[in-house]
């Protein structure tokens, strides 16, 4: 039986979160990389911590708070207008170059997004990229007020699409998201954008590392959480073949 | 009314998790810093992720898994004996230099630990440091099979000591732990070991950072989670005065 739907993570999977670096660098010349990396690392931390603390607030709040944290830690002063300008990039992130073609190649399947993003953030993002015509449903964890990788977040796929987890292929580049989706019972394809060889080489060159290297070391390699993806691909462009040839 | 008990976080608060760097450096010369930082960052991530995924496993497992991840990411080969030797340091972490004196100075108060550590890990640690004679109760989150900052973890203080949250001063150097304890309703003292000024200076010197600097940027500055500590101190040695003069 083929998959009845392919559901994508948004940030880091269809959309390149590193594309905010152009904006952070413009606002704080020379510091774009470290701002971008600490911001993203803390953004995800805050989703996990708020979920555990039972203090949910939506991803727009978390995104702003984590940027405020980042600039404070770096001792960089800012104003509301600059903050707004940086955060606005989250509504217009660059899609990965192969995202549109991959979605279009799977147009005979039901396609959806399941994301931590707030409904307003996701709506802006999907419209700006023009993916709204390719995707049937944009599912925000906001409906259950808890972030991935909690089980309640992944349960929204079945609640929205009416499909059992085993009928769905979930696609993410985020290792923690892959593990969470597997633990929940979904079929999962992991997009491995940073090879283990490139990763190790970048880390071990010197005593000092680029913030981007630390980000990659923390968030691009498969986690040790007791789960493994069903499919391991290097780019979205490999997905259509998996989806078309799948016979579980 | 004075506090009826002072409850300490263990890792990073009474015991210096950075003291594993001597062991990681010995095992992998030149790479001790990056191993130490990625290991600690992932160790905490795994506690949060496993808690959200409802896939609890104890802190000994998480500590080993996060070290395995770290060495794999860095492309460092190892064997079980080396892994065991590195992990053994977690049973014998260096206490902060002022920890013993601070505990001894508060001996008229009920003193306890609430930690993510497994009972066996905490037992080893408290005995190795000789703090067992100073501390009434060593409380492991393992009793509820979920890690801090979940509310169920902090609830163990009342369940074990029979004291309401408002009668307890919780002490942690970990900002996320401070926020979690405040969200739960405890009085909280935050040990701020890295000043904002030192932090900003370390981050902005060059395009490259030490892994320790990235660790500090991620995990030593107060988080933007909507909570603030009741007391902000620079060292454990400041605690006895707060505890002795407190009148809420």
Short mmCIF file of N, CA, C and O in Angstrom, two decimals, chain A residues 87-180:
data_model
loop_
_atom_site.label_atom_id
_atom_site.label_comp_id
_atom_site.label_asym_id
_atom_site.label_seq_id
_atom_site.Cartn_x
_atom_site.Cartn_y
_atom_site.Cartn_z
N UNK A 87 12.63 39.45 12.86
CA UNK A 87 11.63 38.39 13.02
C UNK A 87 10.76 38.24 11.77
O UNK A 87 10.31 37.13 11.45
N UNK A 88 10.56 39.35 11.07
CA UNK A 88 9.73 39.28 9.85
C UNK A 88 10.28 38.27 8.84
O UNK A 88 9.53 37.71 8.04
N UNK A 89 11.59 38.02 8.90
CA UNK A 89 12.18 37.06 7.96
C UNK A 89 11.57 35.67 8.17
O UNK A 89 11.56 34.85 7.25
N UNK A 90 11.09 35.39 9.38
CA UNK A 90 10.47 34.08 9.62
C UNK A 90 9.18 33.88 8.83
O UNK A 90 8.68 32.76 8.71
N UNK A 91 8.63 34.98 8.32
CA UNK A 91 7.42 34.87 7.48
C UNK A 91 7.79 34.73 6.02
O UNK A 91 6.91 34.59 5.16
N UNK A 92 9.07 34.77 5.74
CA UNK A 92 9.51 34.79 4.34
C UNK A 92 10.84 34.04 4.21
O UNK A 92 11.75 34.47 3.51
N UNK A 93 10.97 32.94 4.94
CA UNK A 93 12.20 32.15 4.85
C UNK A 93 12.36 31.60 3.44
O UNK A 93 11.38 31.30 2.76
N UNK A 94 13.61 31.44 3.03
CA UNK A 94 13.85 30.86 1.71
C UNK A 94 13.48 29.37 1.73
O UNK A 94 13.95 28.62 2.59
N UNK A 95 12.66 28.94 0.78
CA UNK A 95 12.45 27.49 0.66
C UNK A 95 13.75 26.84 0.19
O UNK A 95 14.57 27.49 -0.48
N UNK A 96 13.96 25.59 0.55
CA UNK A 96 15.11 24.88 -0.03
C UNK A 96 14.92 24.82 -1.54
O UNK A 96 13.79 24.73 -2.02
N UNK A 97 16.02 24.88 -2.28
CA UNK A 97 15.90 24.99 -3.75
C UNK A 97 15.10 23.85 -4.38
O UNK A 97 14.45 24.04 -5.40
N UNK A 98 15.13 22.67 -3.74
CA UNK A 98 14.44 21.53 -4.35
C UNK A 98 13.04 21.30 -3.79
O UNK A 98 12.37 20.34 -4.15
N UNK A 99 12.58 22.21 -2.93
CA UNK A 99 11.30 21.97 -2.24
C UNK A 99 10.12 22.01 -3.20
O UNK A 99 9.28 21.11 -3.22
N UNK A 100 10.06 23.06 -4.03
CA UNK A 100 8.90 23.20 -4.92
C UNK A 100 8.81 22.02 -5.89
O UNK A 100 7.73 21.43 -6.07
N UNK A 101 9.92 21.66 -6.48
CA UNK A 101 9.90 20.56 -7.46
C UNK A 101 9.50 19.25 -6.79
O UNK A 101 8.76 18.45 -7.37
N UNK A 102 9.98 19.03 -5.56
CA UNK A 102 9.64 17.78 -4.86
C UNK A 102 8.15 17.74 -4.55
O UNK A 102 7.49 16.71 -4.76
N UNK A 103 7.60 18.85 -4.09
CA UNK A 103 6.16 18.89 -3.80
C UNK A 103 5.36 18.68 -5.08
O UNK A 103 4.39 17.91 -5.10
N UNK A 104 5.77 19.35 -6.14
CA UNK A 104 5.04 19.24 -7.41
C UNK A 104 5.07 17.82 -7.94
O UNK A 104 4.09 17.32 -8.50
N UNK A 105 6.20 17.14 -7.74
CA UNK A 105 6.35 15.77 -8.24
C UNK A 105 5.48 14.78 -7.46
O UNK A 105 5.28 13.66 -7.90
N UNK A 106 5.00 15.18 -6.30
CA UNK A 106 4.15 14.29 -5.49
C UNK A 106 2.72 14.80 -5.46
O UNK A 106 1.96 14.48 -4.55
N UNK A 107 2.32 15.52 -6.48
CA UNK A 107 0.99 16.18 -6.44
C UNK A 107 -0.16 15.18 -6.46
O UNK A 107 -1.29 15.54 -6.13
N UNK A 108 0.12 13.93 -6.80
CA UNK A 108 -0.94 12.92 -6.76
C UNK A 108 -1.16 12.38 -5.35
O UNK A 108 -2.07 11.58 -5.12
N UNK A 109 -0.32 12.80 -4.41
CA UNK A 109 -0.50 12.40 -3.02
C UNK A 109 -1.07 13.55 -2.21
O UNK A 109 -0.92 14.71 -2.58
N UNK A 110 -1.70 13.19 -1.09
CA UNK A 110 -2.10 14.24 -0.16
C UNK A 110 -0.84 14.77 0.51
O UNK A 110 -0.02 14.00 1.02
N UNK A 111 -0.66 16.07 0.50
CA UNK A 111 0.53 16.70 1.07
C UNK A 111 0.12 17.67 2.17
O UNK A 111 -0.84 18.42 2.00
N UNK A 112 0.85 17.65 3.27
CA UNK A 112 0.53 18.55 4.38
C UNK A 112 1.80 18.96 5.11
O UNK A 112 2.90 18.40 4.89
N UNK A 113 1.67 19.96 5.96
CA UNK A 113 2.75 20.41 6.86
C UNK A 113 2.27 20.20 8.29
O UNK A 113 1.11 20.47 8.60
N UNK A 114 3.16 19.69 9.13
CA UNK A 114 2.92 19.70 10.59
C UNK A 114 4.09 20.45 11.21
O UNK A 114 5.24 19.99 11.13
N UNK A 115 3.80 21.58 11.84
CA UNK A 115 4.88 22.45 12.30
C UNK A 115 4.59 23.04 13.67
O UNK A 115 3.45 23.21 14.07
N UNK A 116 5.69 23.38 14.35
CA UNK A 116 5.60 24.14 15.60
C UNK A 116 5.10 25.56 15.38
O UNK A 116 4.68 26.23 16.33
N UNK A 117 5.21 26.06 14.15
CA UNK A 117 4.85 27.45 13.87
C UNK A 117 3.41 27.77 14.25
O UNK A 117 2.54 26.90 14.22
N UNK A 118 3.18 29.02 14.60
CA UNK A 118 1.80 29.45 14.89
C UNK A 118 1.03 29.47 13.57
O UNK A 118 1.63 29.56 12.49
N UNK A 119 -0.29 29.39 13.62
CA UNK A 119 -1.06 29.45 12.37
C UNK A 119 -0.71 30.68 11.53
O UNK A 119 -0.55 30.56 10.30
N UNK A 120 -0.58 31.84 12.16
CA UNK A 120 -0.29 33.05 11.39
C UNK A 120 1.09 32.99 10.74
O UNK A 120 1.28 33.40 9.58
N UNK A 121 2.09 32.46 11.48
CA UNK A 121 3.44 32.35 10.92
C UNK A 121 3.45 31.39 9.72
O UNK A 121 4.07 31.66 8.70
N UNK A 122 2.77 30.27 9.89
CA UNK A 122 2.78 29.27 8.82
C UNK A 122 2.00 29.76 7.60
O UNK A 122 2.40 29.52 6.45
N UNK A 123 0.91 30.45 7.87
CA UNK A 123 0.12 30.99 6.77
C UNK A 123 0.97 31.95 5.94
O UNK A 123 1.01 31.86 4.70
N UNK A 124 1.68 32.84 6.62
CA UNK A 124 2.54 33.79 5.92
C UNK A 124 3.63 33.09 5.11
O UNK A 124 3.90 33.43 3.96
N UNK A 125 4.21 32.09 5.73
CA UNK A 125 5.33 31.38 5.12
C UNK A 125 4.88 30.61 3.87
O UNK A 125 5.54 30.66 2.82
N UNK A 126 3.78 29.92 3.99
CA UNK A 126 3.31 29.09 2.89
C UNK A 126 2.84 29.96 1.72
O UNK A 126 3.08 29.64 0.55
N UNK A 127 2.21 31.09 2.04
CA UNK A 127 1.80 32.00 0.97
C UNK A 127 3.00 32.64 0.30
O UNK A 127 3.06 32.75 -0.93
N UNK A 128 3.96 33.10 1.11
CA UNK A 128 5.12 33.80 0.54
C UNK A 128 5.89 32.90 -0.42
O UNK A 128 6.43 33.35 -1.43
N UNK A 129 5.92 31.61 -0.10
CA UNK A 129 6.65 30.67 -0.95
C UNK A 129 5.79 30.14 -2.09
O UNK A 129 6.29 29.43 -2.97
N UNK A 130 4.50 30.45 -2.06
CA UNK A 130 3.60 29.94 -3.09
C UNK A 130 3.30 28.46 -2.97
O UNK A 130 2.81 27.84 -3.90
N UNK A 131 3.60 27.87 -1.80
CA UNK A 131 3.33 26.44 -1.63
C UNK A 131 1.86 26.16 -1.28
O UNK A 131 1.47 25.01 -1.17
N UNK A 132 1.09 27.24 -1.08
CA UNK A 132 -0.31 27.02 -0.66
C UNK A 132 -1.10 26.27 -1.72
O UNK A 132 -2.04 25.55 -1.39
N UNK A 133 -0.70 26.40 -2.96
CA UNK A 133 -1.44 25.69 -4.01
C UNK A 133 -1.04 24.21 -4.10
O UNK A 133 -1.70 23.42 -4.75
N UNK A 134 0.07 23.86 -3.43
CA UNK A 134 0.58 22.48 -3.51
C UNK A 134 0.21 21.65 -2.29
O UNK A 134 0.30 20.42 -2.32
N UNK A 135 -0.15 22.32 -1.21
CA UNK A 135 -0.34 21.65 0.08
C UNK A 135 -1.79 21.70 0.51
O UNK A 135 -2.42 22.76 0.48
N UNK A 136 -2.30 20.54 0.92
CA UNK A 136 -3.72 20.45 1.30
C UNK A 136 -3.99 21.06 2.67
O UNK A 136 -4.99 21.75 2.85
N UNK A 137 -3.11 20.78 3.63
CA UNK A 137 -3.38 21.20 5.00
C UNK A 137 -2.10 21.69 5.67
O UNK A 137 -1.05 21.06 5.54
N UNK A 138 -2.21 22.81 6.36
CA UNK A 138 -1.09 23.32 7.16
C UNK A 138 -1.50 23.18 8.62
O UNK A 138 -2.37 23.89 9.10
N UNK A 139 -0.87 22.21 9.29
CA UNK A 139 -1.28 21.86 10.64
C UNK A 139 -0.31 22.47 11.63
O UNK A 139 0.90 22.22 11.58
N UNK A 140 -0.82 23.30 12.53
CA UNK A 140 0.02 23.90 13.57
C UNK A 140 -0.21 23.18 14.89
O UNK A 140 -1.36 22.88 15.25
N UNK A 141 0.87 22.95 15.62
CA UNK A 141 0.74 22.33 16.96
C UNK A 141 -0.08 23.21 17.89
O UNK A 141 -0.50 22.77 18.96
N UNK A 142 -0.28 24.46 17.49
CA UNK A 142 -1.03 25.39 18.33
C UNK A 142 -2.42 24.86 18.69
O UNK A 142 -2.98 25.22 19.74
N UNK A 143 -2.96 23.99 17.86
CA UNK A 143 -4.29 23.43 18.14
C UNK A 143 -4.29 22.65 19.45
O UNK A 143 -5.32 22.56 20.12
N UNK A 144 -3.14 22.07 19.82
CA UNK A 144 -3.07 21.34 21.08
C UNK A 144 -2.22 22.03 22.14
O UNK A 144 -2.01 21.50 23.23
N UNK A 145 -1.70 23.19 21.80
CA UNK A 145 -0.93 24.00 22.77
C UNK A 145 0.23 23.21 23.39
O UNK A 145 0.48 23.31 24.60
N UNK A 146 0.88 22.43 22.58
CA UNK A 146 2.11 21.76 23.03
C UNK A 146 2.95 21.49 21.79
O UNK A 146 2.42 21.23 20.71
N UNK A 147 4.27 21.60 21.95
CA UNK A 147 5.16 21.50 20.80
C UNK A 147 5.64 20.06 20.56
O UNK A 147 5.60 19.22 21.46
N UNK A 148 6.13 19.83 19.34
CA UNK A 148 6.85 18.59 19.06
C UNK A 148 8.09 18.54 19.93
O UNK A 148 8.64 19.57 20.23
N UNK A 149 8.57 17.36 20.36
CA UNK A 149 8.13 16.03 19.97
C UNK A 149 7.10 15.41 20.91
O UNK A 149 7.12 14.20 21.11
N UNK A 150 6.20 16.19 21.48
CA UNK A 150 5.17 15.56 22.32
C UNK A 150 4.21 14.78 21.42
O UNK A 150 3.98 15.15 20.26
N UNK A 151 3.67 13.73 21.96
CA UNK A 151 2.80 12.86 21.18
C UNK A 151 1.54 13.60 20.70
O UNK A 151 1.05 13.36 19.60
N UNK A 152 1.05 14.51 21.54
CA UNK A 152 -0.16 15.25 21.16
C UNK A 152 0.03 16.05 19.87
O UNK A 152 -0.91 16.29 19.14
N UNK A 153 1.27 16.49 19.64
CA UNK A 153 1.53 17.26 18.42
C UNK A 153 1.39 16.36 17.18
O UNK A 153 0.71 16.71 16.21
N UNK A 154 2.01 15.19 17.23
CA UNK A 154 1.94 14.29 16.06
C UNK A 154 0.53 13.74 15.87
O UNK A 154 0.14 13.39 14.75
N UNK A 155 -0.23 13.65 16.97
CA UNK A 155 -1.60 13.14 16.87
C UNK A 155 -2.46 14.03 15.98
O UNK A 155 -3.49 13.59 15.45
N UNK A 156 -2.06 15.29 15.80
CA UNK A 156 -2.83 16.22 14.96
C UNK A 156 -2.90 15.78 13.50
O UNK A 156 -3.81 16.18 12.77
N UNK A 157 -1.95 14.98 13.06
CA UNK A 157 -1.99 14.52 11.67
C UNK A 157 -3.24 13.66 11.46
O UNK A 157 -4.03 13.91 10.53
N UNK A 158 -3.44 12.69 12.32
CA UNK A 158 -4.61 11.82 12.18
C UNK A 158 -5.91 12.60 12.38
O UNK A 158 -6.89 12.42 11.65
N UNK A 159 -5.87 13.51 13.36
CA UNK A 159 -7.08 14.29 13.64
C UNK A 159 -7.47 15.19 12.48
O UNK A 159 -8.64 15.45 12.25
N UNK A 160 -6.46 15.66 11.75
CA UNK A 160 -6.74 16.60 10.66
C UNK A 160 -7.00 15.87 9.34
O UNK A 160 -7.93 16.21 8.61
N UNK A 161 -6.18 14.88 9.05
CA UNK A 161 -6.28 14.22 7.74
C UNK A 161 -7.12 12.95 7.78
O UNK A 161 -7.46 12.40 6.72
N UNK A 162 -7.41 12.46 8.99
CA UNK A 162 -8.19 11.24 9.09
C UNK A 162 -7.44 10.00 8.65
O UNK A 162 -8.03 9.02 8.21
N UNK A 163 -6.11 10.04 8.78
CA UNK A 163 -5.28 8.91 8.36
C UNK A 163 -4.50 8.35 9.55
O UNK A 163 -3.95 9.11 10.35
N UNK A 164 -4.42 7.04 9.64
CA UNK A 164 -3.65 6.41 10.71
C UNK A 164 -2.16 6.67 10.50
O UNK A 164 -1.71 6.85 9.36
N UNK A 165 -1.37 6.69 11.59
CA UNK A 165 0.07 6.97 11.47
C UNK A 165 0.78 6.09 10.45
O UNK A 165 1.65 6.55 9.73
N UNK A 166 0.36 4.84 10.35
CA UNK A 166 1.06 3.93 9.44
C UNK A 166 0.79 4.24 7.96
O UNK A 166 1.50 3.74 7.09
N UNK A 167 -0.21 5.06 7.70
CA UNK A 167 -0.51 5.44 6.30
C UNK A 167 0.23 6.71 5.88
O UNK A 167 0.06 7.18 4.75
N UNK A 168 1.00 7.27 6.80
CA UNK A 168 1.60 8.59 6.57
C UNK A 168 3.12 8.48 6.54
O UNK A 168 3.72 7.79 7.36
N UNK A 169 3.72 9.19 5.59
CA UNK A 169 5.17 9.39 5.62
C UNK A 169 5.44 10.79 6.14
O UNK A 169 4.99 11.78 5.54
N UNK A 170 6.16 10.88 7.25
CA UNK A 170 6.52 12.18 7.82
C UNK A 170 7.97 12.46 7.42
O UNK A 170 8.83 11.58 7.49
N UNK A 171 8.21 13.71 7.02
CA UNK A 171 9.52 14.09 6.49
C UNK A 171 10.09 15.23 7.31
O UNK A 171 9.44 16.28 7.45
N UNK A 172 11.29 15.05 7.84
CA UNK A 172 11.93 16.11 8.61
C UNK A 172 13.44 16.03 8.49
O UNK A 172 14.00 14.95 8.36
N UNK A 173 14.07 17.18 8.54
CA UNK A 173 15.54 17.19 8.61
C UNK A 173 16.01 17.24 10.06
O UNK A 173 17.20 17.09 10.32
N UNK A 174 15.09 17.48 10.98
CA UNK A 174 15.47 17.65 12.40
C UNK A 174 15.51 16.31 13.11
O UNK A 174 14.46 15.68 13.29
N UNK A 175 16.69 15.87 13.53
CA UNK A 175 16.80 14.54 14.14
C UNK A 175 15.86 14.32 15.32
O UNK A 175 15.25 13.25 15.44
N UNK A 176 15.69 15.29 16.19
CA UNK A 176 14.79 15.13 17.34
C UNK A 176 13.36 14.94 16.88
O UNK A 176 12.58 14.23 17.52
N UNK A 177 13.00 15.58 15.76
CA UNK A 177 11.66 15.48 15.20
C UNK A 177 11.45 14.09 14.58
O UNK A 177 10.38 13.48 14.71
N UNK A 178 12.49 13.61 13.92
CA UNK A 178 12.48 12.25 13.36
C UNK A 178 12.24 11.24 14.49
O UNK A 178 11.39 10.34 14.37
N UNK A 179 12.97 11.38 15.57
CA UNK A 179 12.83 10.44 16.69
C UNK A 179 11.44 10.55 17.33
O UNK A 179 10.82 9.54 17.67
N UNK A 180 10.96 11.77 17.48
CA UNK A 180 9.63 11.96 18.05
C UNK A 180 8.55 11.33 17.19
O UNK A 180 7.62 10.68 17.70
#
